[in-house]
Structures are given as structure tokens and as C-alpha cells.
Coordinates of C-alpha atoms in Angstrom, one line a residue:
M1 CA 29.2 42.8 41.3
D2 CA 26.4 43.4 43.1
M3 CA 25.2 42.3 47.2
N4 CA 22.0 41.7 47.8
P5 CA 21.0 43.1 51.1
N6 CA 19.5 39.8 52.2
T7 CA 22.2 37.3 51.4
S8 CA 25.7 37.4 51.3
I9 CA 26.1 35.8 48.1
Q10 CA 27.8 38.0 45.4
L11 CA 26.1 37.6 42.5
A12 CA 29.1 38.2 40.3
D13 CA 28.1 38.1 36.4
P14 CA 30.2 35.5 34.5
D15 CA 31.1 38.6 31.8
D16 CA 33.2 40.7 34.8
Q17 CA 35.5 37.5 34.0
D18 CA 38.1 36.8 31.8
N19 CA 36.9 33.8 30.4
N20 CA 39.3 34.5 27.2
P21 CA 42.2 32.6 27.1
S22 CA 43.7 34.0 24.2
T23 CA 47.0 35.4 24.0
T24 CA 46.8 37.5 20.6
T25 CA 48.1 41.3 21.5
H26 CA 45.3 43.3 23.0
F27 CA 43.8 46.4 21.1
N28 CA 45.5 48.4 23.7
E29 CA 48.7 47.8 23.2
L30 CA 48.0 47.9 19.1
V31 CA 47.0 51.3 20.5
A32 CA 50.3 52.4 22.1
A33 CA 52.4 50.8 19.6
R34 CA 51.3 53.0 17.0
L35 CA 51.2 56.3 18.9
S36 CA 53.4 57.7 21.2
R37 CA 52.5 59.6 24.6
R38 CA 53.5 62.4 22.9
Q39 CA 51.4 61.9 20.1
V40 CA 48.1 61.9 22.2
I41 CA 49.1 64.4 24.4
K42 CA 49.4 66.3 21.2
S43 CA 46.8 65.2 18.9
G44 CA 44.1 64.2 21.9
V45 CA 42.1 60.8 22.1
G46 CA 40.1 62.3 19.4
A47 CA 42.8 61.4 17.4
M48 CA 43.7 58.1 18.6
A49 CA 40.2 56.6 18.4
V50 CA 40.6 57.1 14.7
A51 CA 43.7 55.8 13.9
G52 CA 43.2 53.3 16.1
L53 CA 39.4 52.4 14.7
G54 CA 39.0 54.5 11.9
S55 CA 39.8 52.1 9.0
L56 CA 36.9 49.6 10.6
S57 CA 34.4 51.8 9.2
A58 CA 35.4 51.3 5.1
T59 CA 33.4 48.3 4.8
D60 CA 30.0 49.1 5.7
A61 CA 28.1 47.4 3.3
E62 CA 30.7 45.6 1.2
A63 CA 30.9 41.9 2.6
Q64 CA 34.4 42.7 2.1
P65 CA 36.8 40.9 4.8
I66 CA 39.9 43.3 4.3
L67 CA 39.9 46.8 6.0
P68 CA 41.3 49.1 4.0
N69 CA 42.1 52.8 4.3
S70 CA 38.6 55.0 5.1
G71 CA 37.3 56.2 1.6
F72 CA 34.9 58.6 3.7
P73 CA 35.4 62.5 3.0
P74 CA 38.0 63.6 5.0
R75 CA 36.9 65.3 7.9
S76 CA 38.2 68.6 6.8
A77 CA 35.7 68.9 3.9
R78 CA 32.7 67.8 5.9
P79 CA 30.3 70.5 7.0
T80 CA 30.6 72.2 10.4
I81 CA 27.5 71.4 12.5
V82 CA 26.8 73.9 15.7
L83 CA 24.0 73.2 18.2
D84 CA 21.9 75.7 18.6
F85 CA 21.3 75.7 22.2
E86 CA 23.0 76.2 25.3
P87 CA 25.2 73.5 26.9
V88 CA 23.8 72.3 29.9
A89 CA 25.8 72.8 33.0
K90 CA 27.5 70.7 35.5
S91 CA 25.8 69.5 38.4
I92 CA 25.6 66.5 40.6
A93 CA 22.2 66.5 41.6
D94 CA 20.3 63.2 41.4
A95 CA 17.8 64.9 38.5
V96 CA 17.6 64.4 34.7
Q97 CA 18.5 68.4 33.2
V98 CA 18.1 69.6 30.1
A99 CA 18.8 72.4 27.9
A100 CA 17.2 75.9 28.0
G101 CA 13.6 75.5 26.0
Y102 CA 13.8 71.5 26.4
T103 CA 11.6 69.3 29.0
A104 CA 11.7 65.7 30.1
T105 CA 9.2 64.1 31.1
V106 CA 9.0 60.2 32.6
I107 CA 6.7 58.4 29.8
Y108 CA 7.3 54.6 31.1
A109 CA 8.6 53.8 34.0
T110 CA 9.4 50.5 36.0
G111 CA 6.2 48.9 36.8
D112 CA 3.7 50.6 34.9
S113 CA 1.1 49.3 33.5
L114 CA 0.6 49.2 30.1
D115 CA -3.0 47.7 30.2
P116 CA -6.4 49.2 31.3
L117 CA -7.2 45.8 33.1
V118 CA -3.8 46.0 35.3
P119 CA -3.9 48.2 38.7
A120 CA -1.5 51.4 38.1
Y121 CA 1.6 50.7 40.1
A122 CA 1.7 51.2 43.9
G123 CA 5.7 51.4 44.5
D124 CA 5.3 48.8 47.8
G125 CA 6.1 45.7 45.7
S126 CA 2.6 44.4 45.6
E127 CA 2.2 44.8 42.3
A128 CA 1.7 41.5 40.7
N129 CA 1.5 40.9 36.6
Y130 CA 4.5 42.2 35.6
A131 CA 4.0 40.6 32.0
R132 CA 1.6 43.6 31.4
R133 CA 3.6 46.2 33.3
A134 CA 7.1 48.0 32.3
G135 CA 10.2 45.8 33.4
D136 CA 13.5 47.1 35.0
H137 CA 16.8 48.8 33.7
H138 CA 15.4 50.0 30.9
D139 CA 18.4 50.3 28.4
G140 CA 17.9 50.0 24.2
I141 CA 14.9 52.3 23.3
N142 CA 13.9 52.7 19.7
Y143 CA 11.3 55.2 18.4
F144 CA 8.6 53.3 15.5
G145 CA 6.3 55.6 14.1
L146 CA 2.7 55.1 13.9
H147 CA 0.2 57.0 10.9
P148 CA -1.7 59.7 13.3
T149 CA -5.4 58.3 12.9
V150 CA -4.9 54.4 11.0
D151 CA -2.8 51.6 12.4
V152 CA -0.6 51.3 9.9
R153 CA 3.3 52.3 10.2
D154 CA 4.5 55.5 9.6
P155 CA 8.3 56.0 9.8
N156 CA 8.2 59.7 10.0
G157 CA 4.8 59.5 12.7
T158 CA 5.7 62.3 15.3
Q159 CA 1.9 62.6 17.0
R160 CA 1.7 58.4 17.5
A161 CA 4.4 55.4 17.5
L162 CA 5.5 52.4 19.1
L163 CA 8.4 52.2 22.2
A164 CA 10.6 49.0 21.8
M165 CA 12.9 49.2 24.7
N166 CA 14.7 46.4 26.6
H167 CA 15.1 45.3 30.2
E168 CA 17.8 44.4 31.2
N169 CA 18.0 43.2 34.8
I170 CA 17.0 43.6 38.3
S171 CA 20.4 43.7 39.8
G172 CA 19.9 46.1 42.9
T173 CA 16.5 46.6 42.4
A174 CA 15.2 42.5 42.7
Q175 CA 14.2 43.4 46.0
F176 CA 11.7 46.0 45.9
L177 CA 9.4 44.4 43.2
H178 CA 8.4 42.2 46.7
P179 CA 7.2 43.9 50.2
Q180 CA 9.1 42.3 52.3
G181 CA 12.5 41.9 49.6
E182 CA 13.3 38.2 47.9
T183 CA 13.1 36.0 50.1
N184 CA 14.8 32.2 50.8
L185 CA 18.1 33.7 49.1
S186 CA 20.3 31.9 50.9
S187 CA 21.3 28.2 49.8
S188 CA 20.2 26.8 53.1
A189 CA 16.7 27.7 52.0
G190 CA 13.8 26.9 51.1
P191 CA 12.3 27.0 47.7
R192 CA 11.7 30.4 46.7
P193 CA 8.3 31.4 46.5
E194 CA 6.9 31.0 42.6
D195 CA 4.9 34.4 42.6
Q196 CA 8.7 36.2 43.4
V197 CA 10.3 34.4 40.7
I198 CA 7.6 34.9 38.1
K199 CA 7.4 38.7 38.8
E200 CA 11.4 38.5 38.3
I201 CA 11.5 36.5 35.1
D202 CA 8.5 38.5 33.7
A203 CA 10.3 42.0 34.8
H204 CA 13.2 41.2 32.2
G205 CA 13.0 41.0 28.7
V206 CA 11.2 43.9 26.1
S207 CA 8.4 46.2 26.0
V208 CA 6.5 47.6 23.0
V209 CA 3.8 50.3 24.1
E210 CA 2.0 52.6 22.1
I211 CA 2.5 56.7 23.2
R212 CA 0.5 59.4 21.9
K213 CA 1.2 63.0 21.8
V214 CA -1.2 64.5 24.3
G215 CA -1.1 68.6 24.6
G216 CA 2.0 68.7 23.0
Q217 CA 3.5 65.8 25.4
F218 CA 4.0 62.2 24.5
A219 CA 2.1 59.6 27.1
T220 CA 1.1 56.4 27.0
H221 CA -2.0 54.5 25.6
K222 CA -3.0 51.5 27.6
P223 CA -6.0 50.0 25.2
S224 CA -3.4 50.2 22.2
R225 CA -3.6 46.5 20.7
Y226 CA 0.0 47.2 20.1
N227 CA 0.7 46.9 23.6
R228 CA 2.6 44.0 24.7
R229 CA 5.5 42.5 27.0
V230 CA 7.9 40.2 25.5
T231 CA 9.2 38.0 28.8
G232 CA 11.7 35.7 30.2
R233 CA 8.7 33.3 29.4
T234 CA 7.7 33.9 26.0
V235 CA 7.8 31.3 23.6
M236 CA 10.0 32.1 20.7
D237 CA 11.3 30.4 17.3
I238 CA 14.7 29.4 17.1
A239 CA 15.6 30.0 13.2
G240 CA 18.8 30.0 11.5
P241 CA 21.5 27.3 11.4
V242 CA 21.2 25.8 15.0
R243 CA 17.4 25.6 14.7
N244 CA 16.5 21.6 15.0
T245 CA 20.4 20.9 16.2
A246 CA 21.5 18.9 19.3
F247 CA 22.4 22.0 20.4
V248 CA 19.2 23.2 21.4
K249 CA 17.1 20.6 22.0
T250 CA 15.6 20.2 25.4
P251 CA 12.4 18.6 27.3
Y252 CA 10.3 21.6 26.8
S253 CA 11.5 21.2 22.8
P254 CA 12.9 17.4 21.7
T255 CA 13.0 19.4 18.0
G256 CA 14.9 22.5 19.0
L257 CA 12.6 24.4 17.4
T258 CA 11.6 26.9 20.0
C259 CA 12.7 28.2 23.3
R260 CA 11.2 30.1 26.3
G261 CA 12.3 34.0 26.9
T262 CA 14.7 36.6 26.4
L263 CA 17.1 37.6 29.2
N264 CA 19.4 40.5 30.0
N265 CA 18.6 42.6 26.7
C266 CA 20.9 46.1 26.8
G267 CA 22.0 47.5 23.8
H268 CA 19.9 46.8 20.2
G269 CA 19.1 47.7 17.0
V270 CA 16.8 48.2 13.9
T271 CA 16.4 46.9 10.9
P272 CA 15.8 48.7 7.7
W273 CA 12.5 46.5 6.9
G274 CA 11.2 48.2 10.8
T275 CA 11.8 45.3 13.0
Y276 CA 13.4 46.0 16.3
L277 CA 16.6 43.7 17.2
A278 CA 16.8 42.8 21.1
A279 CA 20.6 41.8 22.2
E280 CA 21.2 39.1 25.0
E281 CA 23.9 40.6 26.6
N282 CA 25.2 38.9 30.2
W283 CA 23.0 36.1 29.5
A284 CA 25.6 33.3 31.1
G285 CA 25.0 34.6 35.1
Y286 CA 21.2 33.2 35.1
F287 CA 22.4 29.5 34.7
V288 CA 23.5 27.3 37.7
R289 CA 25.9 24.1 37.1
N290 CA 25.8 21.5 40.1
V291 CA 29.5 20.8 41.7
G292 CA 31.0 18.4 39.7
D293 CA 28.5 18.7 36.5
D294 CA 32.0 18.9 34.5
L295 CA 33.0 15.3 35.6
N296 CA 29.1 14.8 33.4
R297 CA 30.4 16.3 30.6
S298 CA 32.9 15.6 27.6
Q299 CA 35.8 17.8 27.3
R300 CA 34.3 19.3 24.4
E301 CA 31.0 20.6 26.0
N302 CA 33.0 21.8 29.2
T303 CA 35.1 23.9 26.7
Q304 CA 32.1 25.1 24.8
L305 CA 30.6 26.4 28.6
L306 CA 33.7 28.1 30.6
R307 CA 34.2 29.8 27.2
N308 CA 31.1 31.5 28.4
G309 CA 31.6 31.8 32.1
L310 CA 29.6 28.7 33.0
R311 CA 31.6 27.3 35.4
S312 CA 30.3 24.3 37.7
G313 CA 29.2 25.2 41.3
A314 CA 29.5 28.6 40.2
A315 CA 26.2 31.1 41.0
G316 CA 26.4 34.5 39.1
F317 CA 23.1 36.0 39.0
A318 CA 21.7 32.5 39.4
A319 CA 22.1 33.0 43.1
R320 CA 18.4 34.2 43.1
R321 CA 17.5 30.4 42.8
W322 CA 14.9 30.8 40.2
S323 CA 15.5 26.8 39.6
S324 CA 14.4 25.8 43.4
V325 CA 10.5 27.1 43.0
V326 CA 8.7 23.7 43.4
P327 CA 5.7 25.0 40.8
A328 CA 1.7 24.4 41.7
D329 CA 1.8 22.3 38.6
P330 CA 3.7 19.3 39.2
A331 CA 4.6 19.3 35.2
S332 CA 6.3 23.0 34.8
T333 CA 9.6 23.1 33.8
E334 CA 9.3 26.9 34.0
Y335 CA 12.3 26.7 36.8
S336 CA 14.0 23.7 36.6
R337 CA 15.1 24.6 33.3
F338 CA 17.7 27.3 34.6
N339 CA 19.9 24.2 36.5
I340 CA 21.8 23.2 33.6
S341 CA 23.2 20.4 34.8
V342 CA 23.3 16.8 33.3
T343 CA 21.2 14.4 35.2
G344 CA 19.6 12.3 33.0
A345 CA 20.2 10.1 30.6
T346 CA 19.9 12.4 27.4
A347 CA 19.5 15.8 27.1
T348 CA 15.7 15.8 26.3
D349 CA 15.4 14.2 30.2
D350 CA 17.7 17.4 31.4
F351 CA 18.0 21.1 30.7
R352 CA 21.6 20.7 29.9
N353 CA 21.0 22.6 26.6
E354 CA 19.1 25.5 27.7
H355 CA 22.2 28.1 28.3
N356 CA 22.5 27.6 24.3
T357 CA 19.3 29.1 23.8
F358 CA 20.1 32.1 24.8
G359 CA 22.8 34.6 23.6
Y360 CA 21.4 35.7 20.3
I361 CA 19.8 38.8 18.4
V362 CA 16.1 38.6 18.9
E363 CA 13.8 39.9 16.3
I364 CA 11.1 41.4 17.6
D365 CA 8.2 42.6 15.4
P366 CA 6.7 45.7 16.9
Y367 CA 3.7 46.4 14.7
S368 CA 2.8 43.0 14.7
P369 CA 1.7 42.2 18.5
L370 CA 0.7 38.2 17.6
S371 CA 4.1 37.6 15.7
R372 CA 6.5 35.3 17.8
P373 CA 10.0 36.5 18.5
K374 CA 13.0 35.1 16.1
K375 CA 16.3 34.2 18.2
R376 CA 18.5 34.7 14.5
T377 CA 21.3 32.5 15.4
A378 CA 22.5 33.0 12.0
M379 CA 24.3 36.4 13.2
G380 CA 26.0 34.2 15.8
R381 CA 26.4 34.1 20.2
R382 CA 28.0 35.5 22.5
A383 CA 27.4 38.6 24.8
N384 CA 26.0 40.7 22.4
E385 CA 25.7 44.5 22.7
G386 CA 23.6 46.3 19.9
A387 CA 23.3 45.1 16.3
W388 CA 23.0 47.8 13.8
S389 CA 23.0 47.9 10.0
S390 CA 24.6 49.6 7.6
L391 CA 23.1 51.8 5.4
P392 CA 20.9 50.3 2.7
K393 CA 22.8 49.9 -0.5
P394 CA 20.1 48.4 -3.5
G395 CA 21.8 45.5 -4.7
R396 CA 24.5 45.2 -1.5
P397 CA 24.5 43.2 1.4
L398 CA 23.7 44.3 5.0
A399 CA 26.4 44.4 7.2
F400 CA 25.1 44.1 11.4
Y401 CA 27.6 45.4 13.4
I402 CA 27.9 43.5 16.9
G403 CA 30.0 43.8 20.1
C404 CA 30.7 41.0 22.8
D405 CA 30.1 43.4 26.0
S406 CA 32.8 40.9 28.3
Q407 CA 36.1 41.2 29.6
N408 CA 38.8 41.4 26.3
E409 CA 36.0 39.9 23.8
Y410 CA 35.8 40.9 20.2
V411 CA 33.8 43.1 17.8
Y412 CA 32.0 41.3 14.6
K413 CA 29.9 42.2 12.3
Y414 CA 26.9 39.9 10.4
V415 CA 26.8 40.3 6.7
T416 CA 23.9 39.2 4.7
A417 CA 24.0 36.4 1.8
E418 CA 21.0 37.7 0.5
R419 CA 21.2 41.1 -1.1
W420 CA 19.5 44.4 -0.4
N421 CA 15.7 45.3 -2.0
P422 CA 14.4 48.2 -1.2
I423 CA 10.9 47.2 -2.0
D424 CA 11.6 45.2 1.6
A425 CA 11.8 48.2 3.9
R426 CA 7.9 48.8 2.7
R427 CA 6.9 45.0 3.1
G428 CA 8.3 44.7 7.1
G429 CA 7.6 42.0 9.3
L430 CA 9.7 39.1 10.3
A431 CA 9.1 37.3 6.6
V432 CA 11.7 40.1 5.6
G433 CA 13.9 39.0 8.8
D434 CA 14.0 35.3 7.7
K435 CA 15.3 36.3 4.0
Y436 CA 17.9 38.4 5.4
L437 CA 18.9 37.6 8.9
D438 CA 18.6 33.7 8.4
R439 CA 21.6 33.3 5.8
G440 CA 24.8 35.3 6.3
T441 CA 28.2 35.3 7.5
I442 CA 29.5 36.3 10.7
Y443 CA 32.8 38.2 10.5
A444 CA 35.6 39.0 13.5
A445 CA 37.7 42.1 13.9
V446 CA 41.7 41.5 13.5
F447 CA 43.6 45.1 14.4
N448 CA 47.0 45.8 12.7
A449 CA 49.6 48.6 14.6
D450 CA 49.1 50.5 11.6
G451 CA 45.6 51.2 11.3
T452 CA 44.6 48.5 9.7
G453 CA 43.2 45.2 9.6
V454 CA 40.9 42.5 8.8
W455 CA 37.5 41.0 8.7
E456 CA 38.0 36.8 9.6
P457 CA 34.8 34.9 8.2
L458 CA 34.0 32.6 10.8
T459 CA 33.1 29.6 8.2
M460 CA 34.3 26.3 7.7
A461 CA 35.8 27.4 4.5
N462 CA 38.3 30.0 6.6
P463 CA 41.6 27.3 7.1
K464 CA 41.8 29.0 10.8
I465 CA 38.5 27.7 11.6
A466 CA 38.8 24.6 10.3
A467 CA 42.2 24.3 12.3
G468 CA 40.2 24.8 15.2
V469 CA 41.2 26.0 18.8
P470 CA 44.7 25.7 20.3
V471 CA 45.0 24.1 23.3
S472 CA 44.9 25.5 26.3
A473 CA 44.1 25.6 30.1
Q474 CA 40.4 25.1 30.1
N475 CA 40.2 23.6 26.4
P476 CA 43.1 21.0 26.9
E477 CA 42.2 18.7 23.7
G478 CA 41.9 21.6 21.5
Y479 CA 38.5 22.3 19.6
Q480 CA 37.2 21.1 16.3
F481 CA 34.5 22.8 14.5
A482 CA 31.6 20.6 13.5
D483 CA 29.8 22.8 11.1
L484 CA 28.7 26.2 11.0
A485 CA 25.7 25.5 13.6
D486 CA 28.4 25.0 15.8
I487 CA 30.1 28.5 14.8
C488 CA 26.9 29.9 15.2
V489 CA 26.4 28.8 19.2
N490 CA 30.3 28.6 19.7
T491 CA 31.0 32.4 18.2
R492 CA 33.3 33.2 21.0
L493 CA 35.7 30.3 20.0
A494 CA 35.3 30.9 16.4
G495 CA 36.8 34.5 17.7
T496 CA 39.9 33.0 19.1
A497 CA 40.4 30.6 16.2
V498 CA 41.3 33.6 13.7
R499 CA 42.8 35.4 16.4
S500 CA 40.6 38.2 17.0
T501 CA 41.5 41.1 18.5
R502 CA 40.4 41.2 22.4
M503 CA 39.1 44.7 23.2
D504 CA 38.0 46.4 26.3
R505 CA 34.0 45.2 26.4
P506 CA 33.0 46.3 22.8
E507 CA 29.5 47.7 23.8
W508 CA 26.8 49.7 21.6
T509 CA 27.9 50.3 18.1
A510 CA 26.0 53.1 15.9
V511 CA 26.2 54.2 12.4
N512 CA 26.7 57.4 10.8
P513 CA 23.5 58.3 8.4
A514 CA 25.0 61.0 6.4
H515 CA 28.2 58.7 6.0
G516 CA 28.0 54.8 7.3
E517 CA 30.7 55.2 9.5
I518 CA 30.6 52.3 11.8
Y519 CA 31.5 53.5 15.9
I520 CA 31.7 51.1 18.5
T521 CA 31.8 51.9 22.0
M522 CA 34.4 50.1 24.9
T523 CA 33.5 50.2 28.1
E524 CA 36.2 49.2 30.5
N525 CA 38.1 46.2 31.9
P526 CA 38.0 46.2 35.1
N527 CA 41.7 45.4 35.5

């Protein structure tokens, strides 16, 4: 929760609240049931992690829902790795410290220009055009190699590369984007200035910037044709089962084929064919619903909204009042889309569905600067934290592991329907992504106290999905899934239907390149 110094409004992230009505046993309770306090003290936290999560790794690329005991080599049989540098001493200094013999250099900082025609960062809030500057709050970053002299992909390139990075949010720093800070944040104030809001929206998203090694150090190359910003306003394609459905039809795209922008991108992923996966994480806080909007919705809609923390009258990050802007172009809906209240006769008369265009894994081809990013809806919708692929094996499906970074949420994987063809690693591009990321199955993890568990498929063929979500306070009528698109939009509800195990905010996922083991970081539930 952040407190903006220019307003008394608390900018509370809805995902910091518990939006999960499930009563399933929490993972912490499962671990406690398996390990006594004495065992934990004796064996260490590492043993607890292995005992509780070790079996999750066994199905990395197999598309099998069962979690047997790990089939990887015993740890005692693996080579010991010795780090060949002196450890960094403990310090409370506000500075980056690296081991002796290493250096740390700033390459690309917030506000940095990635265009020779855009002035250098001034540092006083006067900078404009964040659509051609580094966004704020760098998060997931990946290195995509380039050939040293030719504009072609070279995964092993060490002299020239593209950095792709997420710009998660502007919390705590938004006031520094403007010379006098953010204005008109109070609900009683007038509209927010359009130039301020454009800058704030553009400070989100993703950067792709070329870096070159000069004199032994990397630096950005401003004239590069690859340099681009993908922001909260960039046009994107909706791909997969949700495309052209009623869930995503808006005044901007009455056919539900396109949408605008990506927000709150945190952890990331990389595909075996060389594209970048930006994970839309805590996106819900950017939208506002008018007081009483729940009265204009069906209970089914309200259940969907509440499961994602979208409550009537709650402001969240939307306390920045982006929707209050009166645009210079009266026809523009760039700002009004952040108010998702029902105000018109149909879904194409207001932006009641705008929120359904966020919460996905967004595929971006860093090597194709003119390509349009794609929201891969088949992978599900949630507060995504990362999307890392299993080790590619010819003739086997790929599995992408994803955490839902909200209180008491679940661990997921997406398994491709298509089997891996190594030729696609050389082909690259979004067309290959169409092949693997638009058809597949989402699974949610259910753990047992003995360290085993089950990957539950989130499909209409699963009897638990067919039975729907049980009645709860925020779901008084129960919830029945209509089709696959419903599951892909309301993935959290589907996870609840199969009684997934509640976790401590699953964050980053990673895959061991040697053994294929899957690692998932848990951060915390504040309570």
C-alpha cells in the first residue's frame, strides 16, 4: 500500500487483499502436517522446501496431471558447484555492491531516451514522450543476443544484444514524473491534466533497447531500429480462445479482436523460439467502478469481478484518476476506459469489459520492432508472475509455469497442445507463438501433505470444472462455466473449482537448465 504525498487517498493494490473465498487447506498447513518443528530445525528450511514442493518438478514437459515423486538424480549424485569469487560483505549502504574483480554500470535508467530525437533525461519532471523513454520500476529483464555486425538473431551474441524489460508501475515515484508532482488527485478536484496522465500510462509497459559493447562495457545504442516502447496505450491483438468473444468487446474493439496497452508487468518469461513474455500482474488496481455499479450487473458478473478484487467504489491505483481526463480530442476513449462501470445500454456503449483485456501473458517479438504484441489468452488470466518454459524436448509438449501473485492464490502451468519441433527455435517470431500459445491446457496445482499432488486440468471435461464453483459470500448463486473462453478469462474461479492449494503469493518461476526442475518463489501473505 502506498500513500501519495499529494493526497490523502491510499493507493491500495486489490491483490494485497484476500479475494479468494476458498476454504481449501493452505500450503503452510500441509507443510506443518508433514514436518514437525524439530525436523525443520534439524534439517533446515531447504529440506522443508524439498519436502513440500519437490514433486512439482516431475512433470516439466510431460503434459501429465499427476505429480509423482521426483525422477531427477539424487542431489548427492550431482556435481558440486564452487563459486570462484569472494562473497560480498554485508552492508546497509544504499548502493550496488559486487564482488572483487567485477563492476556494475547503469545501462538504462528510468527516463533515459532511446531515440536520438528525444532529449536526454533532465531529472526535474519536465521530460515528455515516455513512449520513447525508459519506463519506471524495471522488473523482469532478458538478454536477446544479436549478431555483432548483421541485424540477425544470435542467441550466443556477446557484443551486441537487445534488452527486453518490464516497467511494472509508478508507485512511490509518480510524483517525480511531473515538475510539481501529480495534480488533481483529490476526488473533489477537477480533471487530471492529460499530459500528466499520458506520461504516467506510458511509464508502464515494456522496453526493447539495443545495447552494444564499447570499450568493454555495454551501452544503449539510440539509433537502433530495434528500440521500441510497448506501453499502456500500445495496440495489441487478442489471441486464443477469448478472441472475438463477448468478454472483450468494447467501444474500442466491438469485435473483441484488439485492445490497448499492457500494465503492471512484473516477472517475465522467454520462449524457446526467442520471444519475450511480459506477465501482467496486479492490473486490477488501475480500474475503478462507480459506487452502486454492482446493482447494474448480474450476480455472475459481480462474482467474476470480486474474484479479481474489482469492488464497486474501490479506487486502488485508480485513485490517480486517469479516467477523469477530458481529452483534447473529444472522440478519444483513452482515459474513460479505466472506469469499467456499466453506463450504457450494451457492452459496446461503455467500458464494462475493459478489465477483461488485462491479466494475460503478452508475447512480444524483440527482433521484429513493427510487430504487434499478442495477449495469449489460452494461458489464462490472473495476477501473472512469470511464465517460464520447461526444457524443450523434441516431440513433447512444452509446459509454461506461472504463479498468481496475490494473497492465497495458486500455482499454474500451461501445457501446449502442439508438440515441440526444434526447427521452430530457428524460425522464431509470433507465428511460432500462434502455434504453441493459442491451443493448450491450463493446469492448477493441488498439493498433498505427503509431498505429492495433482495437476488439475482446467477444462470443461474435468467434472470439477463442470460442477462449477461452490456458493460463497461473494458468489451466492454459485458459478457455472460456459466454455473454454470463460475458463481463460476467469482462471482464478476455475482454480477454486478444482480446489487448488492456496499459497503464499506465488511469484517468480524458474527452470533449472541442467535438470529441468521447476522453482517457484513464494513471497508473503501480509497476515
